[in-house]
Tab-separated table of C-alpha atoms in Angstrom:
chain	number	residue	atom	x	y	z
O	1	MET	CA	38.152	80.802	-66.713
O	2	SER	CA	35.782	80.343	-69.591
O	3	ALA	CA	35.852	82.557	-72.587
O	4	HIS	CA	32.577	83.027	-74.232
O	5	ALA	CA	31.806	84.781	-77.366
O	6	VAL	CA	28.615	86.853	-76.679
O	7	HIS	CA	26.984	85.840	-79.948
O	8	ALA	CA	23.782	84.100	-79.305
O	9	PRO	CA	23.678	85.266	-75.749
O	10	THR	CA	20.096	85.251	-74.696
O	11	GLY	CA	20.342	81.698	-75.967
O	12	HIS	CA	17.752	79.161	-76.753
O	13	ARG	CA	18.808	76.822	-73.974
O	14	VAL	CA	16.143	76.961	-71.192
O	15	ALA	CA	17.479	75.904	-67.785
O	16	TRP	CA	14.631	73.688	-66.495
O	17	PRO	CA	15.601	73.925	-62.749
O	18	LEU	CA	15.103	77.758	-63.234
O	19	VAL	CA	11.720	77.337	-64.900
O	20	LEU	CA	10.509	75.190	-62.091
O	21	ARG	CA	11.750	77.566	-59.491
O	22	VAL	CA	10.172	80.572	-61.193
O	23	ALA	CA	7.005	78.388	-61.605
O	24	TRP	CA	6.966	77.602	-57.881
O	25	LYS	CA	7.354	81.174	-57.079
O	26	ASN	CA	4.370	82.015	-59.285
O	27	VAL	CA	2.272	79.461	-57.511
O	28	ARG	CA	3.081	80.907	-54.119
O	29	LEU	CA	2.691	84.510	-55.195
O	30	ARG	CA	-0.718	83.872	-56.928
O	31	TYR	CA	-2.353	83.425	-53.572
O	32	LYS	CA	0.069	85.009	-51.160
O	33	SER	CA	-2.008	87.989	-50.060
O	34	SER	CA	-5.409	86.199	-50.271
O	35	LEU	CA	-7.051	84.786	-47.079
O	36	LEU	CA	-8.421	81.653	-48.775
O	37	GLY	CA	-5.268	81.128	-50.878
O	38	PHE	CA	-5.124	77.939	-52.789
O	39	ALA	CA	-8.758	77.189	-52.094
O	40	TRP	CA	-9.585	79.602	-54.820
O	41	THR	CA	-8.368	77.153	-57.407
O	42	LEU	CA	-11.247	74.982	-56.270
O	43	LEU	CA	-13.669	77.649	-55.245
O	44	ASN	CA	-13.909	79.302	-58.705
O	45	PRO	CA	-15.213	76.229	-60.590
O	46	VAL	CA	-17.403	75.356	-57.614
O	47	LEU	CA	-18.991	78.769	-57.817
O	48	TYR	CA	-19.552	78.107	-61.529
O	49	LEU	CA	-20.949	74.819	-60.784
O	50	ALA	CA	-23.377	76.249	-58.243
O	51	ILE	CA	-24.590	78.691	-60.970
O	52	PHE	CA	-24.884	75.804	-63.533
O	53	LEU	CA	-26.851	73.666	-61.213
O	54	PHE	CA	-29.159	76.602	-60.250
O	55	ILE	CA	-29.733	77.721	-63.920
O	56	PHE	CA	-29.104	74.781	-66.095
O	57	SER	CA	-29.684	71.405	-64.267
O	58	ARG	CA	-33.427	71.521	-65.117
O	59	ALA	CA	-32.870	72.823	-68.693
O	60	PHE	CA	-30.446	69.976	-69.508
O	61	GLY	CA	-32.390	67.276	-67.576
O	62	GLN	CA	-31.552	64.722	-70.239
O	63	VAL	CA	-27.894	64.932	-69.205
O	64	ASP	CA	-27.011	61.958	-66.934
O	65	ASN	CA	-25.446	63.239	-63.556
O	66	TYR	CA	-25.216	66.694	-64.736
O	67	PRO	CA	-22.967	67.986	-61.951
O	68	VAL	CA	-20.107	65.414	-62.943
O	69	PHE	CA	-20.708	66.392	-66.541
O	70	ALA	CA	-20.323	70.207	-65.877
O	71	LEU	CA	-17.411	69.734	-63.438
O	72	THR	CA	-15.359	67.628	-66.055
O	73	GLY	CA	-15.726	70.658	-68.421
O	74	LEU	CA	-15.073	73.259	-65.861
O	75	ILE	CA	-11.743	71.606	-64.784
O	76	LEU	CA	-10.337	72.003	-68.321
O	77	TRP	CA	-11.914	75.427	-68.731
O	78	THR	CA	-10.400	76.854	-65.527
O	79	PHE	CA	-7.016	75.639	-66.507
O	80	PHE	CA	-7.387	77.031	-70.017
O	81	ALA	CA	-8.657	80.494	-68.938
O	82	THR	CA	-6.200	81.138	-66.091
O	83	THR	CA	-3.215	79.659	-67.736
O	84	SER	CA	-3.614	81.243	-71.108
O	85	ALA	CA	-4.055	84.608	-69.463
O	86	HIS	CA	-0.967	84.169	-67.155
O	87	VAL	CA	1.229	82.950	-70.074
O	88	LEU	CA	0.000	85.784	-72.212
O	89	GLY	CA	1.245	88.388	-69.685
O	90	ALA	CA	4.580	86.607	-68.816
O	91	LEU	CA	6.895	88.514	-71.058
O	92	VAL	CA	5.413	92.028	-70.635
O	93	GLU	CA	5.317	91.438	-66.807
O	94	ASN	CA	8.863	90.484	-66.489
O	95	ALA	CA	10.159	93.175	-68.850
O	96	HIS	CA	12.388	94.610	-66.100
O	97	VAL	CA	14.094	91.418	-65.546
O	98	LEU	CA	14.511	90.653	-69.345
O	99	ARG	CA	15.974	94.092	-70.017
O	100	SER	CA	18.630	93.720	-67.376
O	101	LEU	CA	19.654	90.001	-66.997
O	102	ALA	CA	20.573	87.530	-69.627
O	103	VAL	CA	17.756	85.180	-68.864
O	104	PRO	CA	16.172	83.347	-71.934
O	105	PRO	CA	12.764	85.074	-72.403
O	106	LEU	CA	11.184	81.685	-72.831
O	107	VAL	CA	11.718	80.915	-69.118
O	108	PHE	CA	8.827	83.151	-68.140
O	109	PRO	CA	5.956	81.917	-70.287
O	110	LEU	CA	7.180	78.239	-69.468
O	111	ALA	CA	7.141	78.980	-65.767
O	112	GLN	CA	3.529	80.250	-65.926
O	113	LEU	CA	2.562	77.067	-67.799
O	114	PHE	CA	4.166	74.965	-65.095
O	115	ALA	CA	2.689	77.129	-62.369
O	116	GLY	CA	-0.774	76.371	-64.093
O	117	LEU	CA	-0.019	72.669	-64.034
O	118	ILE	CA	1.027	72.537	-60.579
O	119	ASN	CA	-2.189	74.326	-59.676
O	120	LEU	CA	-4.169	71.871	-61.730
O	121	LEU	CA	-2.407	68.696	-60.347
O	122	PHE	CA	-3.072	69.994	-56.745
O	123	SER	CA	-6.747	70.715	-57.486
O	124	LEU	CA	-7.299	67.271	-58.946
O	125	ILE	CA	-7.488	65.675	-55.566
O	126	PRO	CA	-10.332	67.976	-54.154
O	127	PHE	CA	-11.924	67.809	-57.546
O	128	ALA	CA	-11.908	64.005	-57.355
O	129	LEU	CA	-13.534	64.291	-53.803
O	130	LEU	CA	-16.177	66.685	-55.127
O	131	LEU	CA	-16.862	64.386	-58.170
O	132	ALA	CA	-17.110	61.421	-55.696
O	133	ALA	CA	-19.623	63.298	-53.693
O	134	PHE	CA	-21.902	63.363	-56.863
O	135	GLY	CA	-21.437	59.512	-57.411
O	136	TRP	CA	-18.571	59.445	-59.588
O	137	ARG	CA	-16.158	56.441	-58.870
O	138	PRO	CA	-12.592	56.225	-59.914
O	139	GLN	CA	-11.668	53.519	-62.451
O	140	PRO	CA	-8.337	52.536	-64.030
O	141	VAL	CA	-9.361	54.097	-67.251
O	142	HIS	CA	-9.368	57.497	-65.573
O	143	LEU	CA	-5.602	57.437	-65.353
O	144	LEU	CA	-5.693	58.325	-69.142
O	145	ALA	CA	-6.795	61.740	-68.012
O	146	LEU	CA	-3.211	62.511	-67.293
O	147	PRO	CA	-1.911	62.214	-70.803
O	148	ALA	CA	-5.003	63.936	-72.029
O	149	LEU	CA	-4.363	66.890	-69.783
O	150	ALA	CA	-0.624	66.828	-70.846
O	151	LEU	CA	-1.657	67.178	-74.475
O	152	PHE	CA	-4.045	69.960	-73.532
O	153	ALA	CA	-1.263	71.784	-71.724
O	154	VAL	CA	0.916	71.566	-74.797
O	155	PHE	CA	-1.921	73.157	-76.856
O	156	VAL	CA	-2.591	75.861	-74.217
O	157	PHE	CA	1.093	76.743	-74.192
O	158	GLY	CA	1.574	76.757	-77.961
O	159	LEU	CA	-1.412	79.100	-78.403
O	160	SER	CA	-0.521	81.276	-75.477
O	161	LEU	CA	3.115	81.538	-76.380
O	162	ALA	CA	2.095	83.117	-79.809
O	163	LEU	CA	-0.318	85.460	-78.093
O	164	CYS	CA	2.360	86.319	-75.477
O	165	THR	CA	4.988	87.195	-77.994
O	166	LEU	CA	2.565	89.282	-80.223
O	167	ASN	CA	1.307	90.993	-77.032
O	168	VAL	CA	4.888	92.570	-76.534
O	169	TYR	CA	4.426	94.411	-79.807
O	170	PHE	CA	0.625	95.037	-79.591
O	171	ARG	CA	-0.914	95.274	-76.214
O	172	ASP	CA	-4.298	94.946	-78.014
O	173	ILE	CA	-3.657	91.176	-77.943
O	174	GLY	CA	-4.064	90.802	-74.210
O	175	LEU	CA	-7.173	93.169	-74.192
O	176	LEU	CA	-8.626	91.214	-77.150
O	177	TRP	CA	-7.979	87.989	-75.247
O	178	ASN	CA	-9.945	89.170	-72.205
O	179	ALA	CA	-12.899	89.910	-74.488
O	180	LEU	CA	-12.638	86.560	-76.380
O	181	LEU	CA	-12.501	84.301	-73.325
O	182	PRO	CA	-16.119	84.699	-72.268
O	183	ALA	CA	-17.238	84.174	-75.819
O	184	LEU	CA	-15.210	81.032	-76.039
O	185	PHE	CA	-16.792	79.823	-72.886
O	186	TYR	CA	-20.187	80.076	-74.361
O	187	ILE	CA	-19.270	78.617	-77.719
O	188	THR	CA	-17.543	75.559	-76.139
O	189	PRO	CA	-19.920	72.855	-74.755
O	190	ILE	CA	-19.017	73.258	-71.114
O	191	ALA	CA	-22.314	73.955	-69.384
O	192	TYR	CA	-24.393	72.258	-72.104
O	193	PRO	CA	-24.154	69.003	-73.870
O	194	PRO	CA	-22.600	69.135	-77.363
O	195	ASP	CA	-25.658	67.308	-78.931
O	196	LEU	CA	-27.625	70.336	-78.143
O	197	VAL	CA	-25.957	72.194	-80.908
O	198	PRO	CA	-28.302	71.968	-84.083
O	199	ALA	CA	-26.872	69.315	-86.499
O	200	ASP	CA	-26.332	71.831	-89.262
O	201	LEU	CA	-24.059	73.922	-86.930
O	202	ARG	CA	-21.959	71.132	-85.528
O	203	TRP	CA	-19.113	71.626	-87.961
O	204	VAL	CA	-18.878	75.227	-86.606
O	205	ALA	CA	-18.567	73.852	-82.932
O	206	GLY	CA	-15.939	71.416	-84.282
O	207	LEU	CA	-13.758	74.350	-85.460
O	208	ASP	CA	-13.273	75.186	-81.792
O	209	PRO	CA	-10.242	73.199	-80.698
O	210	LEU	CA	-11.306	73.298	-77.059
O	211	TYR	CA	-14.322	71.126	-78.089
O	212	TRP	CA	-12.031	68.302	-78.889
O	213	TYR	CA	-9.992	68.453	-75.739
O	214	ILE	CA	-13.115	68.700	-73.546
O	215	ASP	CA	-14.713	65.833	-75.505
O	216	LEU	CA	-11.608	63.662	-74.934
O	217	PHE	CA	-11.426	64.455	-71.377
O	218	ARG	CA	-15.169	63.732	-70.765
O	219	THR	CA	-14.858	60.444	-72.806
O	220	ILE	CA	-12.354	59.345	-70.215
O	221	VAL	CA	-13.622	60.825	-67.006
O	222	TYR	CA	-17.273	61.242	-67.461
O	223	HIS	CA	-18.215	58.313	-69.599
O	224	GLY	CA	-15.293	56.157	-68.291
O	225	GLN	CA	-14.554	55.013	-71.824
O	226	LEU	CA	-11.397	54.458	-73.890
O	227	PRO	CA	-10.952	57.230	-76.469
O	228	ASP	CA	-10.896	56.039	-79.967
O	229	ALA	CA	-7.566	56.201	-81.888
O	230	GLY	CA	-8.798	58.758	-84.482
O	231	ARG	CA	-9.868	61.369	-81.686
O	232	MET	CA	-6.509	60.841	-80.028
O	233	ALA	CA	-4.710	61.444	-83.265
O	234	LEU	CA	-6.697	64.489	-83.994
O	235	VAL	CA	-5.935	65.997	-80.432
O	236	THR	CA	-2.252	65.114	-80.771
O	237	VAL	CA	-2.084	66.903	-84.102
O	238	LEU	CA	-3.831	69.939	-82.695
O	239	SER	CA	-1.398	70.177	-79.802
O	240	ALA	CA	1.766	69.665	-82.154
O	241	ALA	CA	0.336	72.434	-84.484
O	242	ALA	CA	-0.320	74.843	-81.549
O	243	LEU	CA	3.189	74.218	-80.174
O	244	ALA	CA	4.768	74.745	-83.696
O	245	MET	CA	2.863	77.962	-84.252
O	246	GLY	CA	3.900	79.303	-80.809
O	247	MET	CA	7.556	78.442	-81.455
O	248	VAL	CA	7.524	79.913	-84.900
O	249	VAL	CA	5.955	83.129	-83.781
O	250	TYR	CA	8.311	83.244	-80.737
O	251	GLY	CA	11.339	82.446	-82.819
O	252	SER	CA	10.745	84.982	-85.652
O	253	LEU	CA	9.984	87.814	-83.251
O	254	ARG	CA	12.498	86.902	-80.448
O	255	ARG	CA	15.293	89.303	-81.613
O	256	GLY	CA	12.983	92.427	-81.379
O	257	LEU	CA	11.561	91.567	-77.982
O	258	VAL	CA	14.189	93.455	-75.891
O	259	ALA	CA	13.343	96.883	-77.374
O	260	ASN	CA	9.535	96.469	-77.098
O	261	TYR	CA	8.779	95.005	-73.624
V	1	MET	CA	49.924	87.248	-66.181
V	2	ARG	CA	47.178	87.473	-68.588
V	3	THR	CA	47.899	89.123	-71.836
V	4	GLU	CA	44.579	89.003	-73.697
V	5	PRO	CA	41.974	91.555	-72.792
V	6	MET	CA	39.019	90.550	-70.560
V	7	ILE	CA	36.582	92.195	-72.886
V	8	GLU	CA	37.207	92.455	-76.665
V	9	VAL	CA	34.737	94.307	-78.861
V	10	ARG	CA	35.254	94.404	-82.579
V	11	GLY	CA	33.222	96.421	-85.094
V	12	LEU	CA	30.235	96.079	-82.915
V	13	GLN	CA	26.832	97.069	-84.319
V	14	ALA	CA	23.626	96.421	-82.471
V	15	ASP	CA	20.036	97.231	-83.556
V	16	TYR	CA	16.676	97.495	-81.757
V	17	HIS	CA	13.870	96.132	-83.705
V	18	VAL	CA	10.992	98.642	-83.213
V	19	GLN	CA	7.526	98.026	-84.525
V	20	ARG	CA	6.464	100.398	-87.308
V	21	HIS	CA	3.653	102.449	-85.983
V	22	GLY	CA	0.116	102.625	-87.201
V	23	TYR	CA	-2.626	100.455	-88.395
V	24	ARG	CA	-1.422	100.599	-91.983
V	25	SER	CA	1.710	98.673	-91.137
V	26	ILE	CA	-0.179	95.861	-89.395
V	27	LYS	CA	-2.619	95.600	-92.366
V	28	GLU	CA	0.400	95.458	-94.734
V	29	TYR	CA	1.958	92.822	-92.689
V	30	LEU	CA	-1.095	90.776	-92.435
V	31	VAL	CA	-1.921	91.010	-96.187
V	32	SER	CA	1.553	90.066	-97.244
V	33	PHE	CA	1.372	86.945	-94.845
V	34	GLY	CA	4.501	88.160	-92.998
V	35	GLY	CA	6.457	88.943	-95.991
V	36	LYS	CA	6.582	92.639	-95.205
V	37	ARG	CA	8.464	93.763	-92.336
V	38	LEU	CA	6.546	94.528	-89.176
V	39	LEU	CA	9.588	95.639	-87.444
V	40	GLU	CA	11.953	98.505	-88.206
V	41	ARG	CA	15.550	98.334	-87.402
V	42	ARG	CA	17.078	101.204	-85.511
V	43	ARG	CA	20.890	101.065	-85.143
V	44	VAL	CA	21.819	101.863	-81.521
V	45	ILE	CA	25.467	100.896	-81.649
V	46	ASP	CA	27.348	101.698	-84.902
V	47	GLY	CA	30.846	100.421	-84.950
V	48	VAL	CA	32.361	100.133	-81.496
V	49	ASP	CA	35.941	98.727	-80.943
V	50	LEU	CA	37.021	98.447	-77.356
V	51	ASP	CA	39.511	96.309	-75.284
V	52	ILE	CA	39.174	96.316	-71.477
V	53	ALA	CA	41.853	94.527	-69.474
V	54	ALA	CA	41.573	92.405	-66.521
V	55	GLY	CA	41.790	94.425	-63.318
V	56	GLU	CA	40.630	97.542	-65.086
V	57	CYS	CA	37.755	99.839	-64.356
V	58	PHE	CA	36.418	101.433	-67.547
V	59	GLY	CA	33.909	104.323	-67.331
V	60	ILE	CA	31.474	105.195	-70.053
V	61	VAL	CA	30.036	108.701	-70.379
V	62	GLY	CA	27.627	110.183	-72.890
V	63	ARG	CA	24.379	111.821	-73.473
V	64	ASN	CA	21.037	110.121	-72.829
V	65	GLY	CA	20.425	107.835	-75.681
V	66	SER	CA	23.910	107.608	-76.981
V	67	GLY	CA	23.978	103.839	-76.655
V	68	LYS	CA	25.795	103.452	-73.244
V	69	SER	CA	23.234	101.227	-71.733
V	70	THR	CA	22.791	99.107	-74.883
V	71	LEU	CA	26.665	98.577	-74.970
V	72	LEU	CA	26.387	97.253	-71.467
V	73	ARG	CA	23.284	95.117	-72.521
V	74	VAL	CA	25.491	93.549	-75.340
V	75	LEU	CA	28.224	92.808	-72.968
V	76	ALA	CA	25.735	91.223	-70.483
V	77	GLY	CA	24.390	89.065	-73.284
V	78	ILE	CA	20.996	90.566	-73.254
V	79	VAL	CA	21.087	92.227	-76.777
V	80	GLU	CA	22.524	90.309	-79.674
V	81	PRO	CA	25.090	91.930	-81.830
V	82	ALA	CA	23.862	92.604	-85.485
V	83	ALA	CA	27.513	92.640	-86.735
V	84	GLY	CA	30.911	92.416	-85.209
V	85	SER	CA	32.221	90.360	-82.418
V	86	VAL	CA	32.138	90.544	-78.532
V	87	VAL	CA	34.102	88.276	-76.401
V	88	VAL	CA	33.913	88.333	-72.670
V	89	ARG	CA	36.476	86.146	-70.903
V	90	GLY	CA	34.823	85.644	-67.543
V	91	ARG	CA	31.702	85.429	-65.471
V	92	VAL	CA	29.523	88.533	-65.859
V	93	ALA	CA	27.428	90.019	-63.312
V	94	PRO	CA	25.186	92.806	-64.607
V	95	MET	CA	23.753	95.527	-62.397
V	96	LEU	CA	21.790	97.421	-64.965
V	97	ALA	CA	18.903	98.735	-63.140
V	98	LEU	CA	17.727	99.033	-59.602
V	99	GLY	CA	15.797	96.198	-58.117
V	100	VAL	CA	16.022	93.928	-61.153
V	101	GLY	CA	14.641	90.591	-60.669
V	102	LEU	CA	13.399	91.482	-57.167
V	103	GLU	CA	9.867	90.300	-56.513
V	104	PRO	CA	8.007	92.928	-54.437
V	105	GLU	CA	6.091	90.339	-52.356
V	106	LEU	CA	9.048	88.218	-51.470
V	107	ASP	CA	11.502	89.055	-48.686
V	108	GLY	CA	15.141	89.850	-49.053
V	109	ILE	CA	16.362	86.422	-48.541
V	110	GLU	CA	13.933	84.777	-50.939
V	111	ASN	CA	14.783	87.367	-53.470
V	112	ALA	CA	18.453	86.642	-53.073
V	113	ARG	CA	17.859	83.064	-53.919
V	114	LEU	CA	15.563	83.903	-56.806
V	115	CYS	CA	18.034	86.420	-58.375
V	116	ALA	CA	20.974	83.965	-58.040
V	117	ALA	CA	18.799	81.459	-59.929
V	118	LEU	CA	17.952	84.107	-62.618
V	119	MET	CA	21.641	84.900	-62.943
V	120	GLY	CA	22.239	81.272	-63.781
V	121	GLY	CA	23.357	80.009	-60.386
V	122	ASP	CA	22.633	76.548	-58.988
V	123	ARG	CA	21.728	75.620	-55.405
V	124	HIS	CA	25.092	76.394	-54.100
V	125	ALA	CA	25.334	79.614	-55.688
V	126	MET	CA	21.905	80.637	-54.235
V	127	ARG	CA	23.197	79.693	-50.747
V	128	ARG	CA	26.423	81.676	-51.239
V	129	THR	CA	24.293	84.649	-52.424
V	130	VAL	CA	22.286	84.561	-49.267
V	131	GLU	CA	25.529	84.426	-47.196
V	132	HIS	CA	26.995	87.331	-49.049
V	133	VAL	CA	23.788	89.476	-48.685
V	134	ARG	CA	23.779	88.861	-44.928
V	135	ALA	CA	27.571	89.812	-44.692
V	136	PHE	CA	27.746	92.710	-47.136
V	137	ALA	CA	24.321	94.551	-47.641
V	138	GLY	CA	24.458	95.841	-44.220
V	139	LEU	CA	20.644	95.258	-43.775
V	140	ALA	CA	19.131	94.165	-40.415
V	141	GLU	CA	18.092	90.500	-40.187
V	142	GLU	CA	14.590	91.878	-39.631
V	143	ASP	CA	14.759	93.778	-42.935
V	144	LEU	CA	16.008	90.850	-44.739
V	145	HIS	CA	12.690	89.019	-43.713
V	146	MET	CA	10.497	91.880	-44.883
V	147	PRO	CA	8.839	91.956	-48.335
V	148	VAL	CA	10.983	94.171	-50.661
V	149	LYS	CA	8.038	96.199	-51.581
V	150	ARG	CA	8.629	97.995	-48.251
V	151	TYR	CA	12.235	98.621	-48.985
V	152	SER	CA	13.573	102.085	-49.641
V	153	THR	CA	15.444	102.782	-52.785
V	154	GLY	CA	18.739	102.735	-50.888
V	155	MET	CA	17.865	99.436	-49.369
V	156	MET	CA	16.960	97.954	-52.761
V	157	ALA	CA	20.410	99.173	-54.085
V	158	ARG	CA	22.197	97.525	-51.046
V	159	LEU	CA	20.518	94.225	-51.693
V	160	GLY	CA	20.960	94.409	-55.456
V	161	PHE	CA	24.658	95.155	-55.118
V	162	ALA	CA	25.232	92.547	-52.680
V	163	ILE	CA	23.522	89.961	-54.962
V	164	ALA	CA	25.479	91.089	-57.932
V	165	THR	CA	28.884	90.926	-56.269
V	166	THR	CA	28.518	87.515	-54.866
V	167	ASP	CA	31.323	85.114	-55.760
V	168	ASP	CA	33.650	87.797	-56.970
V	169	PRO	CA	32.327	88.253	-60.618
V	170	GLU	CA	35.104	88.577	-63.152
V	171	VAL	CA	33.108	91.235	-65.097
V	172	LEU	CA	30.915	93.627	-63.204
V	173	LEU	CA	28.622	95.886	-65.240
V	174	ILE	CA	27.121	98.812	-63.449
V	175	ASP	CA	24.600	101.284	-64.964
V	176	GLU	CA	24.279	104.266	-62.740
V	177	VAL	CA	22.691	102.483	-59.806
V	178	LEU	CA	24.930	103.314	-57.122
V	179	ALA	CA	23.974	106.894	-56.791
V	180	VAL	CA	20.841	106.148	-54.728
V	181	GLY	CA	22.687	104.505	-51.755
V	182	ASP	CA	23.676	106.629	-48.765
V	183	ALA	CA	27.197	107.852	-48.535
V	184	ALA	CA	28.327	105.100	-46.196
V	185	PHE	CA	27.127	102.432	-48.564
V	186	GLN	CA	28.566	104.177	-51.580
V	187	LEU	CA	31.950	104.045	-50.044
V	188	LYS	CA	31.475	100.399	-49.215
V	189	CYS	CA	30.613	99.795	-52.861
V	190	TYR	CA	33.827	101.624	-54.009
V	191	ASP	CA	35.824	99.573	-51.688
V	192	ARG	CA	34.195	96.423	-53.073
V	193	ILE	CA	34.853	97.505	-56.552
V	194	ALA	CA	38.549	98.049	-55.698
V	195	GLU	CA	38.767	94.660	-54.148
V	196	LEU	CA	37.258	93.043	-57.238
V	197	LYS	CA	39.704	94.874	-59.447
V	198	GLN	CA	42.606	93.699	-57.199
V	199	LYS	CA	41.440	90.166	-57.722
V	200	GLY	CA	41.685	90.678	-61.500
V	201	GLY	CA	38.045	91.598	-62.047
V	202	THR	CA	37.044	93.953	-64.671
V	203	VAL	CA	34.470	96.750	-64.083
V	204	VAL	CA	32.475	98.631	-66.725
V	205	PHE	CA	30.840	101.718	-65.215
V	206	VAL	CA	28.260	103.952	-66.954
V	207	SER	CA	27.691	107.251	-65.242
V	208	HIS	CA	26.740	110.796	-65.798
V	209	ALA	CA	28.642	111.684	-62.639
V	210	LEU	CA	32.161	112.607	-63.901
V	211	GLY	CA	33.401	112.900	-60.316
V	212	GLU	CA	32.435	109.184	-59.772
V	213	VAL	CA	34.085	108.129	-63.063
V	214	GLN	CA	37.367	109.944	-62.180
V	215	ARG	CA	37.366	108.537	-58.747
V	216	LEU	CA	36.741	104.881	-59.745
V	217	CYS	CA	37.954	104.377	-63.351
V	218	ASP	CA	41.301	103.879	-64.815
V	219	ARG	CA	40.194	104.787	-68.363
V	220	ALA	CA	36.955	106.000	-69.844
V	221	GLY	CA	35.129	106.408	-73.116
V	222	CYS	CA	32.572	108.963	-74.415
V	223	MET	CA	29.721	107.699	-76.611
V	224	GLU	CA	27.795	109.657	-79.082
V	225	GLY	CA	25.338	108.443	-81.520
V	226	GLY	CA	26.124	104.822	-81.003
V	227	ARG	CA	29.938	105.334	-81.462
V	228	LEU	CA	32.813	105.613	-78.932
V	229	LEU	CA	34.110	109.005	-79.995
V	230	LYS	CA	36.863	109.183	-77.542
V	231	VAL	CA	38.714	106.736	-75.347
V	232	GLY	CA	41.515	107.672	-72.935
V	233	GLY	CA	42.260	108.892	-69.479
V	234	THR	CA	39.258	109.821	-67.274
V	235	HIS	CA	40.239	113.490	-67.238
V	236	GLU	CA	40.734	113.805	-70.911
V	237	VAL	CA	37.512	112.120	-71.648
V	238	GLY	CA	35.728	114.200	-69.091
V	239	VAL	CA	36.924	117.421	-70.770
V	240	PHE	CA	35.885	115.981	-74.202
V	241	TYR	CA	32.334	115.121	-72.821
V	242	HIS	CA	31.953	118.629	-71.407
V	243	GLY	CA	33.014	120.000	-74.757
V	244	LEU	CA	30.403	117.896	-76.476
V	245	LEU	CA	27.669	119.144	-74.154
V	246	GLY	CA	28.925	122.662	-74.660
V	247	ILE	CA	29.825	123.041	-70.784
V	248	PRO	CA	32.787	125.208	-70.168
V	249	VAL	CA	35.847	123.167	-69.293
V	250	GLY	CA	36.906	123.369	-65.738
V	251	GLU	CA	33.381	123.078	-64.282
């Protein structure tokens, strides 16, 4: 029989099998009562793409193969918008569990991140088929998209974990995020090419971290080029900084969580 | 024979960190770059000493907000002590609220597996939990394959109690959740609690129903304002509690 001092009980050790189990449950529940189920992961960006094609393809005629350009942006955007929103709500939505079982709270935001990743990985296959329909052909360099996506996932998690923790104390955060997401969508060059931004405003566009991830992803998947080292370094630093910020906010407010869910 | 107590609480203090209300506090916090406190400490447990032996059932009574549930949360490892020490010598199964960890869209069996995982169980523990639910909860196989959102409160209590008592937990923490089951299931729970005690398990039982406490518990304590004001026999503590509430003794 093990004696344990209940000193740092809600511990920092996160059990990974548990995270994956909860993540898988989240994936299943997300589409459980919908007719089209998993297809929504794909339908959502495709609907966006249809709108883009209808409205923008003439306007941005100078973009070579606009559907592939738009889709490469939309894949990242869809992951960002859905995963950040799900991670943001993870602590508040599991309040009843966290108040009654000694589960490390971090399990729930992590599980939402992994649910988002599982969704993304599944959707890459139909996305690849769709891209192929628009004339895109896979090349070895495209495999670099996977580490790029991993870096993006770290960034999304760090940012959302900070928001998720603050949201426990101030529910305004979740509401604010809902309002900010559409604004971010238009600020980030997803539907339009980045060189459309007037030269004197480009530095503003560069302040948007999403720009750098989408740019990296497009360099690899749309242009089929190797990303240069400087860009890689910048994106890696952004991801590390976001993760550090998330962990610091979570770590400093963790003790107060249980009274405020 | 074990000599050291199963649960040992010394000088325990526990706080809740509550946000200071109002726009001003957020502004102060942001302007000071986190230097000013955003959260205010509120002491919920203020100096509790308690030993509970193996094989003992200990009842806790007290007014709403006196710290009973928080004490259970500290024992369960959900709330960290601010000061003092807590030692629990055994595997803890908390039953602190009804339907905890149950996912409304999943069925009884899937929920049993999920809860077992949330309580820290591995693949084998998950299988044993499902077996125990089948054997103990008294739910029809058809009900076990129905989403728990369609369960009645009593059915949720059955599922929850069956999940929590899998693998003969050494420390069972119960926070007023048995009252919702029907009489037959309550009796079954009392039998199961007696069985766990016989095997050397410890039960901590929070309830407002003095009758239940006197029936189940060997000893009891009365909490008030975050302190254990009285510890002793269940009758003695019951009389004390009624005195505190201003209810004439003998009722």
